[in-house]
Coordinates of C-alpha atoms in Angstrom, one line a residue:
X1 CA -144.5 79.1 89.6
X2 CA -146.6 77.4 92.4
X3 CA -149.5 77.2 89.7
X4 CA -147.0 74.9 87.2
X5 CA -145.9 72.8 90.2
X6 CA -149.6 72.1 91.2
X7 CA -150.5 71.4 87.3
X8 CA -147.4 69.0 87.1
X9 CA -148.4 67.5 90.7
X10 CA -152.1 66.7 90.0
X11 CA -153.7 64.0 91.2
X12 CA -152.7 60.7 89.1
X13 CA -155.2 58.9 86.9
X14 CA -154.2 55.4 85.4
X15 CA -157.3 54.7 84.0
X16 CA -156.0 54.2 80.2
X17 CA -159.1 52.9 78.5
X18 CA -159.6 56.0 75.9
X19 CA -155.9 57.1 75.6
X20 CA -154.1 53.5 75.2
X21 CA -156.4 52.1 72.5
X22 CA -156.3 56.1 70.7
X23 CA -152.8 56.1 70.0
X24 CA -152.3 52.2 69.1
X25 CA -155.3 52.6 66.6
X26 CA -154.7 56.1 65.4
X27 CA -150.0 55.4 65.1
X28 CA -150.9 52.1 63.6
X29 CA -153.0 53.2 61.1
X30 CA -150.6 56.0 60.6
X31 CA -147.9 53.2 60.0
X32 CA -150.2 51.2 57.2
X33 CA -150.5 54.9 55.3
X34 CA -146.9 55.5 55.3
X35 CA -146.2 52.0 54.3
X36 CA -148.1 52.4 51.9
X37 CA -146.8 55.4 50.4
X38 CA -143.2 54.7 51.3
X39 CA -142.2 51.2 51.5
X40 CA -141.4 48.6 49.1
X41 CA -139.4 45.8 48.8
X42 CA -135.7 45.4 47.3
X43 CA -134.3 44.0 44.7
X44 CA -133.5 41.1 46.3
X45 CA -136.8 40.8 47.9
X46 CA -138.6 41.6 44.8
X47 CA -140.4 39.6 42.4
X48 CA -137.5 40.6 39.8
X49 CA -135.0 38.9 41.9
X50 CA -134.3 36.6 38.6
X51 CA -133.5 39.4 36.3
X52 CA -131.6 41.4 39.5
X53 CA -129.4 37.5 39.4
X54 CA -129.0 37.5 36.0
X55 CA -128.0 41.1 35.7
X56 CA -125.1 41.0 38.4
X57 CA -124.0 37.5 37.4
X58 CA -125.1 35.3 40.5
X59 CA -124.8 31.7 40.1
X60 CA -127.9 30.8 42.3
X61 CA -130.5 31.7 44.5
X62 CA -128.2 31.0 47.5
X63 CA -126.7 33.9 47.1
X64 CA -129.9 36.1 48.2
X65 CA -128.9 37.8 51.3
X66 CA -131.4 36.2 52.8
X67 CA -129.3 33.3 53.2
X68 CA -126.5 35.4 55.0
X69 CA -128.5 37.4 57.2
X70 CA -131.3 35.5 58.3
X71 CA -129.8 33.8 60.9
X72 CA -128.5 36.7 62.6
X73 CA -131.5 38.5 62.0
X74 CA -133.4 35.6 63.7
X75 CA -131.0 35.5 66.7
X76 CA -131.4 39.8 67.3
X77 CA -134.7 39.3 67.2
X78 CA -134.8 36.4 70.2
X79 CA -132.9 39.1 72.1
X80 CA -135.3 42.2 71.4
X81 CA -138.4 40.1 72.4
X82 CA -137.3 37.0 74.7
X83 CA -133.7 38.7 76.4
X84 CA -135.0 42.1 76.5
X85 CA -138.4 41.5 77.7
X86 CA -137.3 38.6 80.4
X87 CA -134.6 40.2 81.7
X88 CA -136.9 42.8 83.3
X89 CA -139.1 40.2 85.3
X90 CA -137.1 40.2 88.2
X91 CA -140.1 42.7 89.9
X92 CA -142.0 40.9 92.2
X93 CA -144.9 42.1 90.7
X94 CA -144.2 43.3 87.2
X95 CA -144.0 40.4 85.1
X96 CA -146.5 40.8 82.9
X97 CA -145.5 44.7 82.4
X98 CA -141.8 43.8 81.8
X99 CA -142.4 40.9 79.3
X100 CA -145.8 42.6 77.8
X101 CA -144.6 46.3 77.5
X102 CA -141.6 45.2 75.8
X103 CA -143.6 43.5 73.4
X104 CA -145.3 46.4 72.8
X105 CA -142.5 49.2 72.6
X106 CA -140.8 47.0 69.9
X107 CA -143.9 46.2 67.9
X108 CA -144.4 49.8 67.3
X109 CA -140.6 50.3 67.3
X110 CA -139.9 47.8 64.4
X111 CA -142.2 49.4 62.2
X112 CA -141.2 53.1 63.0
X113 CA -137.7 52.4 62.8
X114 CA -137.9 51.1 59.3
X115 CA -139.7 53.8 58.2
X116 CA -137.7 56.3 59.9
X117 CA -133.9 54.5 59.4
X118 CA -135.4 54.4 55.2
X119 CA -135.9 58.0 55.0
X120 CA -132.1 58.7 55.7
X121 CA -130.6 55.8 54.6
X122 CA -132.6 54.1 51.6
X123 CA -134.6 56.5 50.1
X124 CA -134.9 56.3 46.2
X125 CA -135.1 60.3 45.5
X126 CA -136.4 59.9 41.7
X127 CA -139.1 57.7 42.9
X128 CA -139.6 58.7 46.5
X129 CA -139.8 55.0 48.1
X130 CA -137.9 53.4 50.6
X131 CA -136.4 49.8 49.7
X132 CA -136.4 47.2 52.3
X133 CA -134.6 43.7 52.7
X134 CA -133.6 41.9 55.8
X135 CA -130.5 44.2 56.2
X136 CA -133.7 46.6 57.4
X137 CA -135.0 44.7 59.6
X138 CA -131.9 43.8 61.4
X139 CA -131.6 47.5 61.9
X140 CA -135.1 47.9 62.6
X141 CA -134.6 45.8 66.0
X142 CA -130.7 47.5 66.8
X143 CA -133.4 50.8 66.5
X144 CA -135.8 49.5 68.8
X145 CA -133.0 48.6 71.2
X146 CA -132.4 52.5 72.2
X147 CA -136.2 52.6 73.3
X148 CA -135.9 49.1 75.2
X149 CA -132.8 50.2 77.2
X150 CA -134.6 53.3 77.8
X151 CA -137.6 51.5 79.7
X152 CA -135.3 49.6 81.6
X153 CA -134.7 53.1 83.7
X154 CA -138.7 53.2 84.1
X155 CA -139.1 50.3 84.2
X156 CA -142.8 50.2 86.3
X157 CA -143.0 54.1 86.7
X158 CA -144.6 54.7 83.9
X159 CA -147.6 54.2 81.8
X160 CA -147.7 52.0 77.9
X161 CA -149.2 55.4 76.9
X162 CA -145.6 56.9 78.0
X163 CA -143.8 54.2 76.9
X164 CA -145.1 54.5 72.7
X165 CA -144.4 58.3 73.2
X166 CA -141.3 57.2 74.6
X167 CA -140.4 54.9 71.8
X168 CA -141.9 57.7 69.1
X169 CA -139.2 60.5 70.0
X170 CA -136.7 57.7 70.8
X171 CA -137.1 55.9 67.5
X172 CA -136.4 59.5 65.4
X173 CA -133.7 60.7 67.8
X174 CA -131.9 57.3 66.9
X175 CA -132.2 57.7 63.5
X176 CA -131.0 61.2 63.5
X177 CA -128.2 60.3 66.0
X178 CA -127.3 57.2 63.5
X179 CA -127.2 59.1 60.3
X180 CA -124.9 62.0 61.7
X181 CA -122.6 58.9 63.3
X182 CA -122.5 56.6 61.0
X183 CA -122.4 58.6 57.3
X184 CA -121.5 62.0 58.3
X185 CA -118.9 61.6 60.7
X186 CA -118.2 57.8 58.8
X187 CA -117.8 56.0 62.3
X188 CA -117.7 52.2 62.4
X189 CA -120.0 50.6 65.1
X190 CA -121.0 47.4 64.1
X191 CA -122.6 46.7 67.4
X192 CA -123.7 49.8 68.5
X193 CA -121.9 50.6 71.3
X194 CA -122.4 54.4 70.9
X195 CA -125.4 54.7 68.5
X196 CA -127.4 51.9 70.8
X197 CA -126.1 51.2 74.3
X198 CA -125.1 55.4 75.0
X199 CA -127.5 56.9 73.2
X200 CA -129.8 54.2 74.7
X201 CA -128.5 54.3 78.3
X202 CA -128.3 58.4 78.3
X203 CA -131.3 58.8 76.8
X204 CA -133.3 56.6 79.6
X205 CA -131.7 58.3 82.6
X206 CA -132.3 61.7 81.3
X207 CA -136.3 60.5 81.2
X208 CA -135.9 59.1 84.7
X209 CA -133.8 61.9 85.9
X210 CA -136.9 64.5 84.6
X211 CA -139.5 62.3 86.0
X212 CA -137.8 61.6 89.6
X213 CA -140.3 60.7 92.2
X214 CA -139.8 61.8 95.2
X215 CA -141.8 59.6 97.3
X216 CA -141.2 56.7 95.3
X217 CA -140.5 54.9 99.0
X218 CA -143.9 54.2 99.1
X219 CA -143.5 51.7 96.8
X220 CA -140.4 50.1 97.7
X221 CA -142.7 47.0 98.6
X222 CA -143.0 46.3 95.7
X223 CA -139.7 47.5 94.4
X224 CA -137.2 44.3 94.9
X225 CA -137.6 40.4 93.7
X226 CA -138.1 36.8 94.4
X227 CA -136.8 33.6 94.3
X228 CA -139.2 33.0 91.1
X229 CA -138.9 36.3 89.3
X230 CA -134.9 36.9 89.5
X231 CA -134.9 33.1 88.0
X232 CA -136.9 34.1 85.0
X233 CA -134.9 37.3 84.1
X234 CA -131.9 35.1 84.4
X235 CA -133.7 33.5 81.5
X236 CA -133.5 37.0 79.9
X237 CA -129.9 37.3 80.6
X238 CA -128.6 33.6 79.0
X239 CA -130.8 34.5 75.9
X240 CA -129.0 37.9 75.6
X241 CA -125.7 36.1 76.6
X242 CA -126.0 33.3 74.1
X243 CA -126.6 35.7 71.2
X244 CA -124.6 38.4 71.7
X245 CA -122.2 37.5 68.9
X246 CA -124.8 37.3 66.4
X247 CA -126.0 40.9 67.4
X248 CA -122.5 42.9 67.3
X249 CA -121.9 40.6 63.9
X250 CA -125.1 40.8 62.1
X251 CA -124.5 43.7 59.3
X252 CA -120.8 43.5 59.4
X253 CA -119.2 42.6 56.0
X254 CA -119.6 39.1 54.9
X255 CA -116.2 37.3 55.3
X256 CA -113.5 38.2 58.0
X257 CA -115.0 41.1 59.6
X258 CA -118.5 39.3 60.5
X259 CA -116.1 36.0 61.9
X260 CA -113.9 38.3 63.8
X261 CA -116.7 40.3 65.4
X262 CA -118.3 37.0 67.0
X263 CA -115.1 36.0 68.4
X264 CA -114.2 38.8 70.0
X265 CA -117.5 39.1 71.5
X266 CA -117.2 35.8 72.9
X267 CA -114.2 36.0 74.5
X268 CA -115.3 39.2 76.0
X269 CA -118.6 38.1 77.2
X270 CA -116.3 35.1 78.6
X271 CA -114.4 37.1 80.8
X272 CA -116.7 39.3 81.7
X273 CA -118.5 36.7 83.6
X274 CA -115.7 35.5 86.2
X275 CA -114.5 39.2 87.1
X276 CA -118.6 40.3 87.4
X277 CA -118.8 36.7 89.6
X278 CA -115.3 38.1 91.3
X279 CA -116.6 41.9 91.9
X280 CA -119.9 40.7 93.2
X281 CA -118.6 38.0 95.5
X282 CA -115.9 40.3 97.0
X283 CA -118.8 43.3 97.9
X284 CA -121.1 40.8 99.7
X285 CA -121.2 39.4 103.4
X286 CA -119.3 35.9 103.6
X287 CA -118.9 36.3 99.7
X288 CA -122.4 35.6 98.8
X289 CA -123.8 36.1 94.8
X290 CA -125.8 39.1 94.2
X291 CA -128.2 38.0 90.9
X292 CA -128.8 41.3 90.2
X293 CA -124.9 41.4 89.8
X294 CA -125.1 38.1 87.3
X295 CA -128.0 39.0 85.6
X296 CA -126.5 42.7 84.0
X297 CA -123.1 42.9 84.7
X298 CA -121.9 39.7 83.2
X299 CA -123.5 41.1 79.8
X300 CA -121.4 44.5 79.5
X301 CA -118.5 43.1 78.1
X302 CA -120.8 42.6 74.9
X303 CA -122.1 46.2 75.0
X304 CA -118.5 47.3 75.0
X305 CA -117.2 45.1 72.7
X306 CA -119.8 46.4 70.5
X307 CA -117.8 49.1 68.6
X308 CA -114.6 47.4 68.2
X309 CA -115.7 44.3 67.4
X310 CA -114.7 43.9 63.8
X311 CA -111.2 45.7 64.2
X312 CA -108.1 43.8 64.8
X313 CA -108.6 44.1 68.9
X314 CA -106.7 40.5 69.1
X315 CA -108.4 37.8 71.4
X316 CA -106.6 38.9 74.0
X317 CA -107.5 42.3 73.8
X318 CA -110.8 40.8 73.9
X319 CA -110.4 39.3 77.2
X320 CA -109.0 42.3 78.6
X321 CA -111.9 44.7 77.3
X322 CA -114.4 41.9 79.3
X323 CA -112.5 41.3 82.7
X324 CA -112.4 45.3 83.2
X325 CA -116.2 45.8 82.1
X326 CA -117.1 43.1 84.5
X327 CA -115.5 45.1 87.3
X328 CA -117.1 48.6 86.2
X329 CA -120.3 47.3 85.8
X330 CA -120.3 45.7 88.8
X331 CA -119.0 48.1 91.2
X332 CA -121.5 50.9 89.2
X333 CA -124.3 48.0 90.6
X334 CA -122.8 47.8 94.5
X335 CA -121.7 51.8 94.9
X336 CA -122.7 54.1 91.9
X337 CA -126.5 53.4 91.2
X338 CA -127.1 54.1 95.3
X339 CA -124.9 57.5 94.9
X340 CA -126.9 58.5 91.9
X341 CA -130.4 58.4 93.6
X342 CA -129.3 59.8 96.6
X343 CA -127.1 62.8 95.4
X344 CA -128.6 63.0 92.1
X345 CA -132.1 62.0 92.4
X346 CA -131.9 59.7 89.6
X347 CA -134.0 56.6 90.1
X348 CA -132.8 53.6 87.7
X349 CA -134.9 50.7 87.9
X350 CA -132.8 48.4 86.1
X351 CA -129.7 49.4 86.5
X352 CA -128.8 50.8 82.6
X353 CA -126.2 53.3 83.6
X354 CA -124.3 50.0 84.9
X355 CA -125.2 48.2 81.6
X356 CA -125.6 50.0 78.8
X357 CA -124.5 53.8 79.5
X358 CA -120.8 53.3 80.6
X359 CA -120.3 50.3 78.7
X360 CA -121.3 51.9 75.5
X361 CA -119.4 55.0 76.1
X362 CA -116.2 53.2 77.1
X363 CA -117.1 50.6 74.3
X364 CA -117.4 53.9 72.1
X365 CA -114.1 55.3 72.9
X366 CA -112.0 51.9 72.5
X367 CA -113.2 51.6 69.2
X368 CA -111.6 55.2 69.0
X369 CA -108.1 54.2 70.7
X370 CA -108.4 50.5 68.3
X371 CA -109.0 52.8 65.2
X372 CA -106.4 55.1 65.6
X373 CA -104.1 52.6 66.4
X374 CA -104.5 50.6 63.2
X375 CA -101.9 50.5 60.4
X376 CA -101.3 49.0 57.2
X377 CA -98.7 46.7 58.2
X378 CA -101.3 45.0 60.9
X379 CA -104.4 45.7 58.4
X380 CA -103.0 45.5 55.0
X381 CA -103.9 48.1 52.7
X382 CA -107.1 46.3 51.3
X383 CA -107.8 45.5 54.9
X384 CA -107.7 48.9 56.2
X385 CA -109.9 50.3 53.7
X386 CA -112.4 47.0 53.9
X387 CA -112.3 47.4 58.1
X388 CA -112.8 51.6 58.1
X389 CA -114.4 51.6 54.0
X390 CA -111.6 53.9 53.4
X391 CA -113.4 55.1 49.9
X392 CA -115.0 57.5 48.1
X393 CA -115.3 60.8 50.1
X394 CA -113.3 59.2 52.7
X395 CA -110.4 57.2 50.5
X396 CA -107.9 59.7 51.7
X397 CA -109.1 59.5 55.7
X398 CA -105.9 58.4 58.0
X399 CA -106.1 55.9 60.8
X400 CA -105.3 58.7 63.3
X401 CA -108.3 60.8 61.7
X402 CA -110.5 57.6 62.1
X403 CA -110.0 57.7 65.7
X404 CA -111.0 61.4 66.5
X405 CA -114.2 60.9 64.5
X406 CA -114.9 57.8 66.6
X407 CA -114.7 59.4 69.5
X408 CA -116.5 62.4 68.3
X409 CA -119.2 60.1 67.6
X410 CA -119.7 58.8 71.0
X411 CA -120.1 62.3 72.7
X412 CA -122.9 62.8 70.0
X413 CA -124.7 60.0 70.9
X414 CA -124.4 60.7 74.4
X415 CA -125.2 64.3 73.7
X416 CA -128.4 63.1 71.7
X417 CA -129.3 60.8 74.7
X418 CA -129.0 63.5 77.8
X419 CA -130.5 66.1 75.7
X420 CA -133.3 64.2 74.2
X421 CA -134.1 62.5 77.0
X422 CA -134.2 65.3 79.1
X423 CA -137.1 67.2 76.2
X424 CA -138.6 63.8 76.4
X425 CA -139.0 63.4 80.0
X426 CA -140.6 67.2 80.2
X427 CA -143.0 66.1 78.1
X428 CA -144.0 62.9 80.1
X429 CA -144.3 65.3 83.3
X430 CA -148.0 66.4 82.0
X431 CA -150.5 64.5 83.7
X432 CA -152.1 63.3 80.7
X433 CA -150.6 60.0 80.3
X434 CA -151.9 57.9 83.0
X435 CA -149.0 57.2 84.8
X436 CA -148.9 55.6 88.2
X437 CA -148.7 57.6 91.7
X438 CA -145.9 57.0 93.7
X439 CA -147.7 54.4 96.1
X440 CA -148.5 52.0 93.2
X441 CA -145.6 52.0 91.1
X442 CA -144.1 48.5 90.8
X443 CA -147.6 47.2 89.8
X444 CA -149.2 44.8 87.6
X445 CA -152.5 45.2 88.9
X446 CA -152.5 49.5 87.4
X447 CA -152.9 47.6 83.9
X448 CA -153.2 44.4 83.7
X449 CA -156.3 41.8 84.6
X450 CA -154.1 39.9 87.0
X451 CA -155.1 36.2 88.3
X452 CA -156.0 35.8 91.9
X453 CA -153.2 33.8 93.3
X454 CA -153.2 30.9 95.7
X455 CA -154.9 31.0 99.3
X456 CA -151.8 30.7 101.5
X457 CA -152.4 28.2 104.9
X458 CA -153.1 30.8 107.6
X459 CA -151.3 29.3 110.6
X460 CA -147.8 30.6 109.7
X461 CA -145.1 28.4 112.1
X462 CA -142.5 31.2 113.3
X463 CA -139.3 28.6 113.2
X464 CA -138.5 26.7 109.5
X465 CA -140.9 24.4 109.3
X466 CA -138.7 21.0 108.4
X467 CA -137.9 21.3 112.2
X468 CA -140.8 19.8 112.8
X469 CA -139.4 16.4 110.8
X470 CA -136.4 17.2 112.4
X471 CA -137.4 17.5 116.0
X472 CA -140.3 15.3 116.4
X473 CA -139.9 15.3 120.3
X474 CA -140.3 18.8 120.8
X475 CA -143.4 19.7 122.3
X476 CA -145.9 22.1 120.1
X477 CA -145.8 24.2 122.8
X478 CA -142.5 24.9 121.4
X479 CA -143.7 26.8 118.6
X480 CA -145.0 30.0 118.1
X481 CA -148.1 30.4 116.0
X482 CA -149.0 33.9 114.0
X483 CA -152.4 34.0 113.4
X484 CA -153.1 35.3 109.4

């Protein structure tokens, strides 16, 4: 036993110049061979688009999906490369690793998921290929999501060589997790509550949970913002704000459930803001902001609108699913995170069981309580089975039914997240991966060329320094110099 601990404890090596360039050469080239043998484009996509038109009747071109998805697309992806990435710059020193590693994970991600999301979902069994339109790469980024949420818990704890393996297992246990959710168990989650922000969440804090560092004191230093970096992942948060609507709408039916979905993410993301602003205020001395407080919490009404976005919630309901995520979210920030990595020794950079984890669950099981709720005298009967696709092997499916099978789909995602994670995390405990030592987590300089910054002026006046145009009569003697 002592021999494993000592194996697991070795002396860290970030030096990442053979491993890092290995598995982006070797998985990439990997990707261009299954591409290749896999993937090709859909009907809509494909050169016989005007025969495909003909066939089914279409009056024009305009009625490509392309047209329809696009935008949405377009707005997902400003939040899996600009919201994600900025949003976890408020590290003193980890900029570039917050904004760069993000780029990375969802580089791969993107290319994994479609491969991976194809095999169970599009996959043409008398010719063996996968089809791919924009619908794909809409999920392709809601895919990489689960991995980017999942770095937000090591966020600057662990290595890009981590992170792809990270994003490799995270990636495949998405897709399982989806298929079972979404076609098995026939759950609605337009936004993802469960099969993105749980399984995302969960999945992350079993990781960090696995990997807990036990002097990672050493590098609290390093561990907490500044003016300039909480300012730019504010950036992050407005991006993720702003589009939020387009994420939890963007492969919802065309018509009244993609218009509905938008709304009632906007009114939640709407309220959630004022009781976040209201929570934070209340827990601070002389009712001072927290950003940490404004840049997550203000977002979780959106992660738990996620599910029930496209039922009849009411914009009310709406509201009311925002102003009490606001207040869980927040209060998980002031009082929950501290108790988990003292009592629990679960160390959670950003903050996801606050943001993603709880939200998503709760977001998961009010899609449960709005599904079983419904009835055809709200819905209407072509409603109902437009809302739940009530056809087929499910035509007969109740409301009440819907609801179980919602909520059964939330404890699998979470059950895929805590028990993935926690396989995943073992597997990042070998000392093979380069990752940081406790005393340099937090770190830019571990792997990136970093420029020298500015000279600072070495006599370093003790007292503000616009006293001295305030108080020009006070002798210098007044002052106190510190010597750099």
């Amino acid at each position: 036993m002592g021999n494993c601990c000592d194996f697991f404890n070795r002396q860290k090596n970030t030096n990442v110049r053979i491993s890092l360039p290995a598995v982006c050469f070797v998985w990439q080239i990997a990707m261009i061979v299954l591409f290749g043998v896999f993937i090709r484009y859909d009907e809509e996509s494909d050169t016989h688009w005007e025969e495909y038109r003909i066939a089914h009747n279409l009056s024009s071109d305009i009625e490509n999906d392309f047209y329809f998805r696009y935008p949405s697309f377009q707005d997902v992806h400003v939040m899996i490369f600009v919201g994600f990435g900025f949003l976890m710059t408020f590290l003193r020193r980890y900029s570039f690793g917050g904004v760069g590693f993000n780029f990375l994970i969802a580089a791969f991600g993107l290319q994994w998921a479609l491969l991976m999301q194809g095999w169970f979902h599009s996959l043409n069994l008398e010719t063996g290929k996968i089809t791919i339109g924009v619908e794909s790469l809409i999920n392709a980024d809601f895919c990489c999501a689960g991995s980017l949420i999942a770095y937000g818990a090591l966020l600057g704890k662990v290595s890009p060589v981590q992170l792809l393996v990270v994003t490799l297992f995270g990636v495949t246990l998405f897709a399982v997790e989806e298929y079972i959710i979404l076609s098995l168990l026939h759950c609605r989650d337009a936004g993802g509550s469960m099969v993105i922000h749980a399984f995302g969440g969960y999945y992350g804090l079993a990781i960090s949970w696995v990997l807990y560092r036990p002097n990672l004191h050493l590098s609290k230093r390093l561990g907490a913002s500044v003016y300039h970096s909480d300012v730019f992942a504010m950036i992050g948060t407005l991006f993720l704000w702003m589009f939020w609507p387009s994420f939890n709408s963007a492969i919802t039916d065309h018509g009244d459930g993609q218009h509905r979905a938008a709304i009632n993410t906007y009114l939640a993301l709407a309220s959630c803001v004022l009781t976040s602003v209201a929570i934070s205020s209340m827990f601070q001395n002389r009712g001072k902001l927290d950003m940490v407080h404004i840049q997550n919490a203000t977002l979780a009404g959106g992660v738990a609108m996620g599910t029930a976005a496209e039922f009849l919630i009411t914009p009310y309901g709406s509201l009311i699913v925002g102003f009490c995520c606001g207040i869980i979210s927040t209060f998980g920030y002031v009082k929950v995170t501290p108790f988990l990595e003292k009592y629990l020794k679960l160390q959670d950079t950003c903050g996801v069981h606050n943001l993603h984890a709880v939200p998503g669950m709760l977001g998961g099981f009010i899609g449960a309580i709005v599904a079983a709720a419904a009835s055809e005298e709200v819905y209407g009967r072509e409603g109902l089975i437009s809302v739940f696709d009530f056809e087929g092997d499910f035509a007969d499916r109740t409301p009440g039914t819907q609801g179980g099978f919602q909520a059964a789909g939330t404890c699998v995602a979470i059950a895929f997240g805590l028990v993935g994670g926690a396989i995943v995390g073992f597997i990042l405990r070998f000392p093979i991966w380069g990752d940081p030592a406790d005393d340099n987590c937090y770190d830019d300089e571990v792997y990136w060329e970093v420029p020298e910054e500015e000279e600072t002026i070495p006599p370093i006046l003790e007292y503000n320094n616009h006293m001295i145009h305030k108080h020009q009569d006070i002798s210098e003697s007044n002052f106190s110099v510190e010597q750099s």
